[in-house]
mmCIF file of N, CA and C in Angstrom:
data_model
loop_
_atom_site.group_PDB
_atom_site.id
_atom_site.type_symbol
_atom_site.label_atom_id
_atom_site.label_comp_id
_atom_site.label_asym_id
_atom_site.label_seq_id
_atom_site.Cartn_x
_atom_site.Cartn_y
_atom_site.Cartn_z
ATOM 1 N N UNK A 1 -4.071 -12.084 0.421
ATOM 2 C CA UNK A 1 -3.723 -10.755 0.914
ATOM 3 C C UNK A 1 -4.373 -9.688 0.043
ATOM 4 N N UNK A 2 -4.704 -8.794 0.730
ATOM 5 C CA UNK A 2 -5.706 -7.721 -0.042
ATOM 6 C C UNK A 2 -4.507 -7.153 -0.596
ATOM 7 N N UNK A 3 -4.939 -6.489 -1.817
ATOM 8 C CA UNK A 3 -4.071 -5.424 -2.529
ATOM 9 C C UNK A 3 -4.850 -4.617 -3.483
ATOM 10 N N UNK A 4 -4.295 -3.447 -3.341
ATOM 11 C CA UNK A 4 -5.216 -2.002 -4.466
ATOM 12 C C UNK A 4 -3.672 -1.602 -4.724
ATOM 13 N N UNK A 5 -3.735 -2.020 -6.308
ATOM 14 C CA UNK A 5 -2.538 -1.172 -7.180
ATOM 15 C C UNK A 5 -3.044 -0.311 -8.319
ATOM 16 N N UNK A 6 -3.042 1.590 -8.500
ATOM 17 C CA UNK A 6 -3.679 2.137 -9.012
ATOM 18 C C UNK A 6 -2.229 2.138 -9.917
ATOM 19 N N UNK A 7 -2.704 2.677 -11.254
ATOM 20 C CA UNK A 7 -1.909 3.081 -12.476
ATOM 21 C C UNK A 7 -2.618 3.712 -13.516
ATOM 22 N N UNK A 8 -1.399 4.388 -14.368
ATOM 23 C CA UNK A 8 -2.082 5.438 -15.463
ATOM 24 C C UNK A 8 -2.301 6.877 -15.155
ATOM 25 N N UNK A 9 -1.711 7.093 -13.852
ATOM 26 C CA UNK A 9 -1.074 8.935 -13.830
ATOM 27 C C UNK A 9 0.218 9.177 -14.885
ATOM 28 N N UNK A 10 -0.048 10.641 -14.573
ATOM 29 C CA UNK A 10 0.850 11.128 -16.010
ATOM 30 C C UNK A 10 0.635 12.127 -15.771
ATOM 31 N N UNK A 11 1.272 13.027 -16.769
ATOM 32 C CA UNK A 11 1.139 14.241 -17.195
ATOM 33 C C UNK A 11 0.419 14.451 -18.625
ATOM 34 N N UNK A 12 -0.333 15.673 -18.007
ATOM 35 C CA UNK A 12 -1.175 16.073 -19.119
ATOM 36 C C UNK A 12 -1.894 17.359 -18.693
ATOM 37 N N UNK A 13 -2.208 18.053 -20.283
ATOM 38 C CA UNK A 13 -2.316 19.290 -20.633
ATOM 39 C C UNK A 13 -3.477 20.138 -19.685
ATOM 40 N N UNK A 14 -3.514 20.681 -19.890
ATOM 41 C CA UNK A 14 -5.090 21.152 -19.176
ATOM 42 C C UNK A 14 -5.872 21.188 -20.062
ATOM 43 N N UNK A 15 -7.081 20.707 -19.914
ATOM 44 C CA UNK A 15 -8.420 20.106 -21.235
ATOM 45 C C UNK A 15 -8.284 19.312 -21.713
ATOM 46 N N UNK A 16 -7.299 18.086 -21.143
ATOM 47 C CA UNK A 16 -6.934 16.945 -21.648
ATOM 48 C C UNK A 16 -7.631 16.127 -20.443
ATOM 49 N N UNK A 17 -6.813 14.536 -20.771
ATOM 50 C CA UNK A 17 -7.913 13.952 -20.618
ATOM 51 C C UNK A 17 -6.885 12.708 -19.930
ATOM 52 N N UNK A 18 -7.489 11.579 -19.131
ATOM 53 C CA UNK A 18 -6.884 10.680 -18.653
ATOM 54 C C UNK A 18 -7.695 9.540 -18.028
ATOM 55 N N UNK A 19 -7.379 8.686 -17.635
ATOM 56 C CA UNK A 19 -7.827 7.225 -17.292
ATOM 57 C C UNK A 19 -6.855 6.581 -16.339
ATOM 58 N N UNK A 20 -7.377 6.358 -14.810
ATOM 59 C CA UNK A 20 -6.719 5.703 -13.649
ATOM 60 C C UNK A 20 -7.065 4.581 -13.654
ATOM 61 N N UNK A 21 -6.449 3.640 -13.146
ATOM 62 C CA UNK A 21 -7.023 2.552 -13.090
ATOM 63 C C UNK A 21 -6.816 1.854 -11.444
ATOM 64 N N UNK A 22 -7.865 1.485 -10.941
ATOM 65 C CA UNK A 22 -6.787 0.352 -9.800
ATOM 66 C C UNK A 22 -7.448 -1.347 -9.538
ATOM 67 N N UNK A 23 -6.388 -1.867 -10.027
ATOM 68 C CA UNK A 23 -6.983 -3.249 -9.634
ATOM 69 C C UNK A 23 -6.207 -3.879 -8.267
ATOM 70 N N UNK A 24 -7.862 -4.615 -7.913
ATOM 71 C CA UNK A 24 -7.977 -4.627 -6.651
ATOM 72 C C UNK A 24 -7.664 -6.255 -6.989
ATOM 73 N N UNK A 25 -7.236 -7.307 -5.348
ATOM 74 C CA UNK A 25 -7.033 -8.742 -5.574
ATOM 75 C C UNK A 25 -7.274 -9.040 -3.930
ATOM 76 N N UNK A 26 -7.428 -10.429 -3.750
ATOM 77 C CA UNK A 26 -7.246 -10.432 -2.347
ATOM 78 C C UNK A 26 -8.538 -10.686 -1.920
ATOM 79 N N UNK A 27 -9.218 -10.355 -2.400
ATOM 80 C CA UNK A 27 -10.917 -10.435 -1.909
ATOM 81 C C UNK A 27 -11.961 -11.518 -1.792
ATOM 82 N N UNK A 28 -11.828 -12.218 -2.638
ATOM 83 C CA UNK A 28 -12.284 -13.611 -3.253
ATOM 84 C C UNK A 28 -13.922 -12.890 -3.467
ATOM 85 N N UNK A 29 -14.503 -13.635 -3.004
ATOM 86 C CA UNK A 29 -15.950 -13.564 -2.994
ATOM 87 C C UNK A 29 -16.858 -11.970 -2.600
ATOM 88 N N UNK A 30 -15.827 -11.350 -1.552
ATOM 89 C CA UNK A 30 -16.514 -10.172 -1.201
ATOM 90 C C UNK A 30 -16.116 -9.044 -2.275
ATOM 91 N N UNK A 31 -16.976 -8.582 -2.842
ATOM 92 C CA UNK A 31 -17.187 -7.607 -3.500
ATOM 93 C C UNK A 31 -17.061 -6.186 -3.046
ATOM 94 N N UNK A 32 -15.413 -5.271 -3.185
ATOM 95 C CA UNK A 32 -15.350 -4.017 -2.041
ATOM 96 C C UNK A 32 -16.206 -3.147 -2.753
ATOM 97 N N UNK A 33 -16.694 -1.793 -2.328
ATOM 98 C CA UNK A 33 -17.040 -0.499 -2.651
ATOM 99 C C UNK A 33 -15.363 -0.090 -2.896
ATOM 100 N N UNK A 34 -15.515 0.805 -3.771
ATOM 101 C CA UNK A 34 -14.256 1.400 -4.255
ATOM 102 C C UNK A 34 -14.208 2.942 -4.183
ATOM 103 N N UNK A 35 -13.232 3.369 -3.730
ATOM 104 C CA UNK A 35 -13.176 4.997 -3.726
ATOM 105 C C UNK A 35 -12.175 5.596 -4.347
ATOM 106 N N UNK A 36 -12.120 6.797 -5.247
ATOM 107 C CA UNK A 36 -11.172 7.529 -5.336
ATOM 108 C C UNK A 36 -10.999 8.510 -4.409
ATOM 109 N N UNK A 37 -9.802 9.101 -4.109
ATOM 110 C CA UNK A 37 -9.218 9.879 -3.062
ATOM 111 C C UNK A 37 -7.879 10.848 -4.131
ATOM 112 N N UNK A 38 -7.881 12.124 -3.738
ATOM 113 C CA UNK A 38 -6.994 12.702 -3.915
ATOM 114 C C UNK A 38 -5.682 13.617 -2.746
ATOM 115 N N UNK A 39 -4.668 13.856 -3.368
ATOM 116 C CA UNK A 39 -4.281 14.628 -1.948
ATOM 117 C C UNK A 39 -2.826 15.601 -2.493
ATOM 118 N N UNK A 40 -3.188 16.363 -2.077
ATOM 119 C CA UNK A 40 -2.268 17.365 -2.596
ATOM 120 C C UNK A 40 -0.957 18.256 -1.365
ATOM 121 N N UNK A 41 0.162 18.031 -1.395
ATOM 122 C CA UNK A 41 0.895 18.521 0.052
ATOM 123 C C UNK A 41 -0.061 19.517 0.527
ATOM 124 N N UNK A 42 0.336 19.657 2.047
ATOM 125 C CA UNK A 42 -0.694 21.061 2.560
ATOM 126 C C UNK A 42 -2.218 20.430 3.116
ATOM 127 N N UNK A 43 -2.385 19.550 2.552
ATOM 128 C CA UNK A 43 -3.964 19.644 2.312
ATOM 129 C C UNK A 43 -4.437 18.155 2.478
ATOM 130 N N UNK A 44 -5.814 18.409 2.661
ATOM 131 C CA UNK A 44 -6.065 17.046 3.407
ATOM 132 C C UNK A 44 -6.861 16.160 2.475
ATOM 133 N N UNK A 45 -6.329 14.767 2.413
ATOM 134 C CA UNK A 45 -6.799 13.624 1.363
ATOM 135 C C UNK A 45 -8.194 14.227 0.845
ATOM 136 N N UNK A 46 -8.956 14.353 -0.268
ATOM 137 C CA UNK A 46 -10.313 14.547 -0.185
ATOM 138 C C UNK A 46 -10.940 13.474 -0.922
ATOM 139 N N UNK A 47 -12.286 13.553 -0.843
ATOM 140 C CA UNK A 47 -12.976 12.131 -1.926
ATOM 141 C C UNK A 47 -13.335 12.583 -3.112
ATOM 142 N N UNK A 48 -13.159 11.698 -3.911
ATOM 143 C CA UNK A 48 -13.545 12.359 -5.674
ATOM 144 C C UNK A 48 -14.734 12.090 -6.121
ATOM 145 N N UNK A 49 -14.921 10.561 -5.830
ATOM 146 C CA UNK A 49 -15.762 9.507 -6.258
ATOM 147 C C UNK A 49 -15.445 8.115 -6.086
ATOM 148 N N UNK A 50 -16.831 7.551 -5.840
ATOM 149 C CA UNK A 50 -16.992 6.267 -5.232
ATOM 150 C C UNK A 50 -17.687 5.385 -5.937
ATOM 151 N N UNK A 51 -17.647 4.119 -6.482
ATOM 152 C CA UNK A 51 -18.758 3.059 -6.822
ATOM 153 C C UNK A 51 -18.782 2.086 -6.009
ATOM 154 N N UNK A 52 -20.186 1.868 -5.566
ATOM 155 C CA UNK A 52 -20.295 0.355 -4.807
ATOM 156 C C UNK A 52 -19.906 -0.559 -5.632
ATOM 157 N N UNK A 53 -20.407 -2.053 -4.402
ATOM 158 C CA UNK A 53 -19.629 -3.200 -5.050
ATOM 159 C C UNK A 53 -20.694 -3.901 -6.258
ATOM 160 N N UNK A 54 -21.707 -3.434 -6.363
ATOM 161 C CA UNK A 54 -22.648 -3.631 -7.419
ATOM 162 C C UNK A 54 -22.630 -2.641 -8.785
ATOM 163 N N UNK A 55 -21.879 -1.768 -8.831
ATOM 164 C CA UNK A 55 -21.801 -0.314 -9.668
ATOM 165 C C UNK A 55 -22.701 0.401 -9.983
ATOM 166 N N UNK A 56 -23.926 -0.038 -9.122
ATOM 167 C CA UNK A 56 -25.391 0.433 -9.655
ATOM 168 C C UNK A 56 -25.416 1.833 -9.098
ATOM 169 N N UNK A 57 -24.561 2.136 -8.099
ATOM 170 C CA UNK A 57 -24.738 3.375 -7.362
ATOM 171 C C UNK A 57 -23.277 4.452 -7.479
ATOM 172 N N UNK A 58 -22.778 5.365 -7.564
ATOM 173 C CA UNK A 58 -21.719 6.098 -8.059
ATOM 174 C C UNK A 58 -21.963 7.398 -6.700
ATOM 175 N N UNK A 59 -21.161 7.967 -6.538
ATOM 176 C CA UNK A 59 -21.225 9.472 -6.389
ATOM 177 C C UNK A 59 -19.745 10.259 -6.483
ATOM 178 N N UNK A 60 -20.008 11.699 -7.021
ATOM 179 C CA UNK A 60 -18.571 12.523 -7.437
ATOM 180 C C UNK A 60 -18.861 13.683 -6.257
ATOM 181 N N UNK A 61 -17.226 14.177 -6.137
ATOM 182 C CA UNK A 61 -17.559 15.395 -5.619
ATOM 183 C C UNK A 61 -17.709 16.475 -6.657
ATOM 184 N N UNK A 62 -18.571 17.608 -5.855
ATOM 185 C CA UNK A 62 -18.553 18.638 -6.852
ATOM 186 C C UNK A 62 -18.159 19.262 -7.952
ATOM 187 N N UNK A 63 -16.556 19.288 -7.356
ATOM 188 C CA UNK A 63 -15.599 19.765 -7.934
ATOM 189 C C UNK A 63 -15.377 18.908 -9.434
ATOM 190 N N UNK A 64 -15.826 17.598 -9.471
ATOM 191 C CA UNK A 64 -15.105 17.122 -10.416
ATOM 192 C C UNK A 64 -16.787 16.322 -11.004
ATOM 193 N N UNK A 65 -17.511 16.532 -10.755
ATOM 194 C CA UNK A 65 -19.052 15.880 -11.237
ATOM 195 C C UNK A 65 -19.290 16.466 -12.668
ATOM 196 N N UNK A 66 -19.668 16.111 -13.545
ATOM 197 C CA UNK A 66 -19.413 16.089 -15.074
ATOM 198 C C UNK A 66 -18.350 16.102 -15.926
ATOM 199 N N UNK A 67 -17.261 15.550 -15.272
ATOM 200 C CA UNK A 67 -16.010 16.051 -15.783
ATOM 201 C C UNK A 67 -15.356 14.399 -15.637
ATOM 202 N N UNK A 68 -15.552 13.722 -14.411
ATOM 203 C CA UNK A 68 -15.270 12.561 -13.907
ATOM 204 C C UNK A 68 -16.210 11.599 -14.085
ATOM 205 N N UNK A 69 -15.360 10.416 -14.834
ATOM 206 C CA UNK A 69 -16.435 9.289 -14.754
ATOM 207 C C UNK A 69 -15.766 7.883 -13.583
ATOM 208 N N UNK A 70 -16.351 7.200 -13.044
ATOM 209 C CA UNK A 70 -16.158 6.193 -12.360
ATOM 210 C C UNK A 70 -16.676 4.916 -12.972
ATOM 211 N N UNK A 71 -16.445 3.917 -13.250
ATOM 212 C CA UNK A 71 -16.725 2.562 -14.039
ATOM 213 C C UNK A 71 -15.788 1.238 -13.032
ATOM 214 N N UNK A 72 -16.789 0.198 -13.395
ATOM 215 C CA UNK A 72 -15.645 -0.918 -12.840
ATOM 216 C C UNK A 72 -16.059 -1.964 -13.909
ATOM 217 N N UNK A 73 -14.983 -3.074 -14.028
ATOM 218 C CA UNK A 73 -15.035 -4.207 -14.313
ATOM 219 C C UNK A 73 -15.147 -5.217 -13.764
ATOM 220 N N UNK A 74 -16.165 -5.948 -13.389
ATOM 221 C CA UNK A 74 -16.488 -7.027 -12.243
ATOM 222 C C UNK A 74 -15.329 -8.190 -13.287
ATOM 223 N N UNK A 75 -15.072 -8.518 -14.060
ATOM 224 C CA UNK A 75 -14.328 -9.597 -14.514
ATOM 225 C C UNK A 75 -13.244 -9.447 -14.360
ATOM 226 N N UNK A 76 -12.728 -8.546 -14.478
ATOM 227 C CA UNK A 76 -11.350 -8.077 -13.777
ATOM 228 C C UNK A 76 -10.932 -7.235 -12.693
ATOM 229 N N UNK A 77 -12.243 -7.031 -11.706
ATOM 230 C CA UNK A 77 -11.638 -6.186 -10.390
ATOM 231 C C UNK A 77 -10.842 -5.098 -10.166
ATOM 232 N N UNK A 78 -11.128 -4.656 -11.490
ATOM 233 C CA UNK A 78 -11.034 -3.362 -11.675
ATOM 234 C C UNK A 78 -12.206 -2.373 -11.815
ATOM 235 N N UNK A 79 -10.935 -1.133 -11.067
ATOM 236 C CA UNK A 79 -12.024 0.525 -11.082
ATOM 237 C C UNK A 79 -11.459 1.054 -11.691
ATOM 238 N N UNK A 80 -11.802 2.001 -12.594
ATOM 239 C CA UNK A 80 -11.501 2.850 -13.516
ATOM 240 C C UNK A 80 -11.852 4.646 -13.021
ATOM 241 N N UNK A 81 -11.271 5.381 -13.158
ATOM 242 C CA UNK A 81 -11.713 7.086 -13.328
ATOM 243 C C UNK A 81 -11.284 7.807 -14.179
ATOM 244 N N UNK A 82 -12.029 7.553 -15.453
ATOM 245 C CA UNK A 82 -12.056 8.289 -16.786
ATOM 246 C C UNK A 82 -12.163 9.735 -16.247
ATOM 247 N N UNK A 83 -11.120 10.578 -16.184
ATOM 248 C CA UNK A 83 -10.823 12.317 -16.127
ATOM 249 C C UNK A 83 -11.087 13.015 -17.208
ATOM 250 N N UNK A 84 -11.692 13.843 -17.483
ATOM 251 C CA UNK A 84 -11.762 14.468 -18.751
ATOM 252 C C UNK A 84 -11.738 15.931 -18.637
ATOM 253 N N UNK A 85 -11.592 17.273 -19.642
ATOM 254 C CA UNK A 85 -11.487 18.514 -19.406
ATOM 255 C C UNK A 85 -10.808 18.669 -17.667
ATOM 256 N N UNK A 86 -9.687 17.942 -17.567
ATOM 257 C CA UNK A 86 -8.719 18.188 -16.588
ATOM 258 C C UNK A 86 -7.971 19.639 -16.565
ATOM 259 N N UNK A 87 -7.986 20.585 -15.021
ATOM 260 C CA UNK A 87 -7.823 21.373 -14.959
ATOM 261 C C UNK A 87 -6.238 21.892 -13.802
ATOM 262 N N UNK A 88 -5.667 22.149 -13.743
ATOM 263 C CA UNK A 88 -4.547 22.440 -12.996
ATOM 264 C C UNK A 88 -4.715 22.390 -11.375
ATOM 265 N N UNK A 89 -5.860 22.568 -11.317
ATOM 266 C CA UNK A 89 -6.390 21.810 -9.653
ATOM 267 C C UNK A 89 -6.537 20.716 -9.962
ATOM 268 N N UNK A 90 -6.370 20.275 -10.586
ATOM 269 C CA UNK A 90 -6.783 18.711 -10.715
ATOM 270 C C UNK A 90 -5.383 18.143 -10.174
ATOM 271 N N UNK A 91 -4.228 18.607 -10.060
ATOM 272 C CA UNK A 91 -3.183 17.967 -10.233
ATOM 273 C C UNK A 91 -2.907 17.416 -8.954
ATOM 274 N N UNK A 92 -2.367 15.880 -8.473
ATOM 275 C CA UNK A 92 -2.714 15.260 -6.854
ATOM 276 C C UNK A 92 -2.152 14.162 -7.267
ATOM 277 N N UNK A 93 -2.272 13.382 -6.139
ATOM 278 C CA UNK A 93 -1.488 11.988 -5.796
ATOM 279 C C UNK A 93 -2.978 11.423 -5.334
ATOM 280 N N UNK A 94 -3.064 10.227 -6.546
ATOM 281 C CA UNK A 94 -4.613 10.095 -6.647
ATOM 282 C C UNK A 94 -4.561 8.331 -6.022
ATOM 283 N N UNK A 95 -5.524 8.457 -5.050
ATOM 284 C CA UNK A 95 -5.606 7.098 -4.173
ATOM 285 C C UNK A 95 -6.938 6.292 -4.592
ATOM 286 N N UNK A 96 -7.046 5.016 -4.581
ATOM 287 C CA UNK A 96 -7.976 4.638 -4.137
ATOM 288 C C UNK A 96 -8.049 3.423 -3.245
ATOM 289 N N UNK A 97 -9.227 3.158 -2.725
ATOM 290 C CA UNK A 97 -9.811 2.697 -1.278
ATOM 291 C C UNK A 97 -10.624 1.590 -1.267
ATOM 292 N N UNK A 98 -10.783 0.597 -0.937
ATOM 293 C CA UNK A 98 -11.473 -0.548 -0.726
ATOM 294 C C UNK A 98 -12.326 -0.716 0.398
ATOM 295 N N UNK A 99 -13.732 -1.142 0.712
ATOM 296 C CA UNK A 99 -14.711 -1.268 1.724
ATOM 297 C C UNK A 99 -15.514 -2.254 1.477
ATOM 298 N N UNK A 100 -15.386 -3.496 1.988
ATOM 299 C CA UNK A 100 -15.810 -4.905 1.908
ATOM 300 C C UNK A 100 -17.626 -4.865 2.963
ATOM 301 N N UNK A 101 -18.617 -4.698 2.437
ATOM 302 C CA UNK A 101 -19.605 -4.405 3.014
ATOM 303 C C UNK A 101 -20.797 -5.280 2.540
ATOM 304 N N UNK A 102 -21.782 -5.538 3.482
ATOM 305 C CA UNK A 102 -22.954 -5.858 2.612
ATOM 306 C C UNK A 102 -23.905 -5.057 2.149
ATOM 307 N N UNK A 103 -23.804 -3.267 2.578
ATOM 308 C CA UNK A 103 -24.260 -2.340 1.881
ATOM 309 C C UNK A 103 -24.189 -2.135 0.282
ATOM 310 N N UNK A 104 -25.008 -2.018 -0.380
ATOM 311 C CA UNK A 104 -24.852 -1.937 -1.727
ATOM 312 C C UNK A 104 -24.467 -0.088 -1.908
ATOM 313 N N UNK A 105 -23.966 0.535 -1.289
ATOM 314 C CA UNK A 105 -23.455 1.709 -1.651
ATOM 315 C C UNK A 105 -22.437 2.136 -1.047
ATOM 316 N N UNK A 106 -21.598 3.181 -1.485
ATOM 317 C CA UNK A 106 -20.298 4.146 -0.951
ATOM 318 C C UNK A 106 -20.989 5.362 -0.562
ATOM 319 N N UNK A 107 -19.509 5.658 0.074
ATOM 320 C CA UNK A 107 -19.215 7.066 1.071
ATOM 321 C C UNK A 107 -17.901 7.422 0.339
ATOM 322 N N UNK A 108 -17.596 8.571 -0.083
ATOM 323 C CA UNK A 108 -16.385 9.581 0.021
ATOM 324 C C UNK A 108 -15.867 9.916 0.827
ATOM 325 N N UNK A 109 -15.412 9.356 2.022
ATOM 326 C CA UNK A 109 -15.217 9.792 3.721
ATOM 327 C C UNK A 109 -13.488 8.643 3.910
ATOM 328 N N UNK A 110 -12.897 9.047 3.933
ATOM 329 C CA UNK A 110 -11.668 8.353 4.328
ATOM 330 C C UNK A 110 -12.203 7.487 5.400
ATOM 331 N N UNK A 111 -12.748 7.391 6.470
ATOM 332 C CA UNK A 111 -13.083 6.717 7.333
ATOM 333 C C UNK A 111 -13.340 5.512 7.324
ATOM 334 N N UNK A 112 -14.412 5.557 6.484
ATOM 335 C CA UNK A 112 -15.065 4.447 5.782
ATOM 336 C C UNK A 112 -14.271 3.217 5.188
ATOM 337 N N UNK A 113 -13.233 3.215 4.648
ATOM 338 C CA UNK A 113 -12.338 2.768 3.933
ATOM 339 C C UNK A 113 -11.604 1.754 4.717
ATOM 340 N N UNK A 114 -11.480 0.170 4.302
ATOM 341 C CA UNK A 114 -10.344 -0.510 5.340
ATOM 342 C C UNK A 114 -8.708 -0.288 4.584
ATOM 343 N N UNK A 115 -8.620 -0.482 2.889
ATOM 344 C CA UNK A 115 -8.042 -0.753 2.670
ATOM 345 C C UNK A 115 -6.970 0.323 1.610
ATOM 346 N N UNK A 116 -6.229 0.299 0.972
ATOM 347 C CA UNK A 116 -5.251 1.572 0.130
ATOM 348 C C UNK A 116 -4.457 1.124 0.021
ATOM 349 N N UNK A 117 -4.532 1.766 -1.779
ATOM 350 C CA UNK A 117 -3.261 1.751 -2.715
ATOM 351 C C UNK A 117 -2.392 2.707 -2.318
ATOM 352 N N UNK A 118 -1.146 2.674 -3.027
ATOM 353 C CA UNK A 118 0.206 3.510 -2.936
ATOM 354 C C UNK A 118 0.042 5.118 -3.531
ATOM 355 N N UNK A 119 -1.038 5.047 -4.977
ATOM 356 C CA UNK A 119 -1.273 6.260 -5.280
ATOM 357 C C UNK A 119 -0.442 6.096 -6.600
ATOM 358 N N UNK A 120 -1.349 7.298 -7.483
ATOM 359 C CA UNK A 120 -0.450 7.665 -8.881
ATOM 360 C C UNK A 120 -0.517 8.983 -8.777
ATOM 361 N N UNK A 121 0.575 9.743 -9.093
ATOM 362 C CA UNK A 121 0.285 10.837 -9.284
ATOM 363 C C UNK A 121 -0.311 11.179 -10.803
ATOM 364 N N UNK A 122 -0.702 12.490 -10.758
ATOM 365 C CA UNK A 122 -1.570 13.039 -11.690
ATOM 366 C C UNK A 122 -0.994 14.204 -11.817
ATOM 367 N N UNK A 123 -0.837 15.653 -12.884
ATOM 368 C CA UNK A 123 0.043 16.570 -13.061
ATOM 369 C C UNK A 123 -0.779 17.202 -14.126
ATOM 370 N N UNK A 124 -1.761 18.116 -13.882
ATOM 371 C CA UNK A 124 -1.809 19.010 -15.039
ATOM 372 C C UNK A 124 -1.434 20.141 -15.663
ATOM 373 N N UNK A 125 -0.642 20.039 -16.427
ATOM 374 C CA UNK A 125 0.128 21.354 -16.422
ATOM 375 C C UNK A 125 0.710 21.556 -18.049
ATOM 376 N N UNK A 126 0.945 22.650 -18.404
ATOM 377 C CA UNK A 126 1.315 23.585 -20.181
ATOM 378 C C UNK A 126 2.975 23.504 -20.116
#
């Protein structure tokens, strides 16, 4: 059975700093593309950043591109999103997404996505 369990939201300062994690299971052999997703009441899920299932390829959104890192661990099926200089927009119920493909790259597009975690929240705030 597929499963994406993200962890490591919290609270934290603004210009601080944080690390999500979600490990993925369920997959055996197929290697997903992984997405982060955020979503804030009001407002509609958006994409943060994505690594394929090779990690050779990445992309961030704007908003968070030098600020956000994306990493995985192929030995442990884990994705990582190292946050850094976190800002009070930053603050969301942070998802990520699984896409079992033979494309070696991601999309930031909810669409795209078969599979989802429960979410951690995230809180930046003084």
């Amino acid at each position: 059975q597929v499963q994406l369990v993200e962890s490591g939201g919290g609270l934290v300062q603004p210009g601080g700093s944080l690390r999500i994690s979600c490990a993925a299971s369920g997959f055996a052999a197929n290697i997903p593309a992984i997405g982060w997703f955020r979503e804030v009441p009001g407002k509609e899920r958006e994409g943060v950043s994505c690594i394929s299932r090779s990690g050779r390829t990445t992309n961030y959104a704007e908003s968070v591109n030098g600020r956000f890192t994306i990493s995985r661990d192929s030995a442990t099926n884990t994705v990582y999103l190292q946050m850094n200089n976190l800002k009070p927009e930053d603050t969301a119920v942070y998802y990520c997404a699984a896409k079992t493909d033979t494309w070696d790259g991601c999309v930031s597009q909810r669409w795209w996505y078969d599979n989802w975690g429960q979410g951690t929240q995230v809180t930046v705030s003084s």
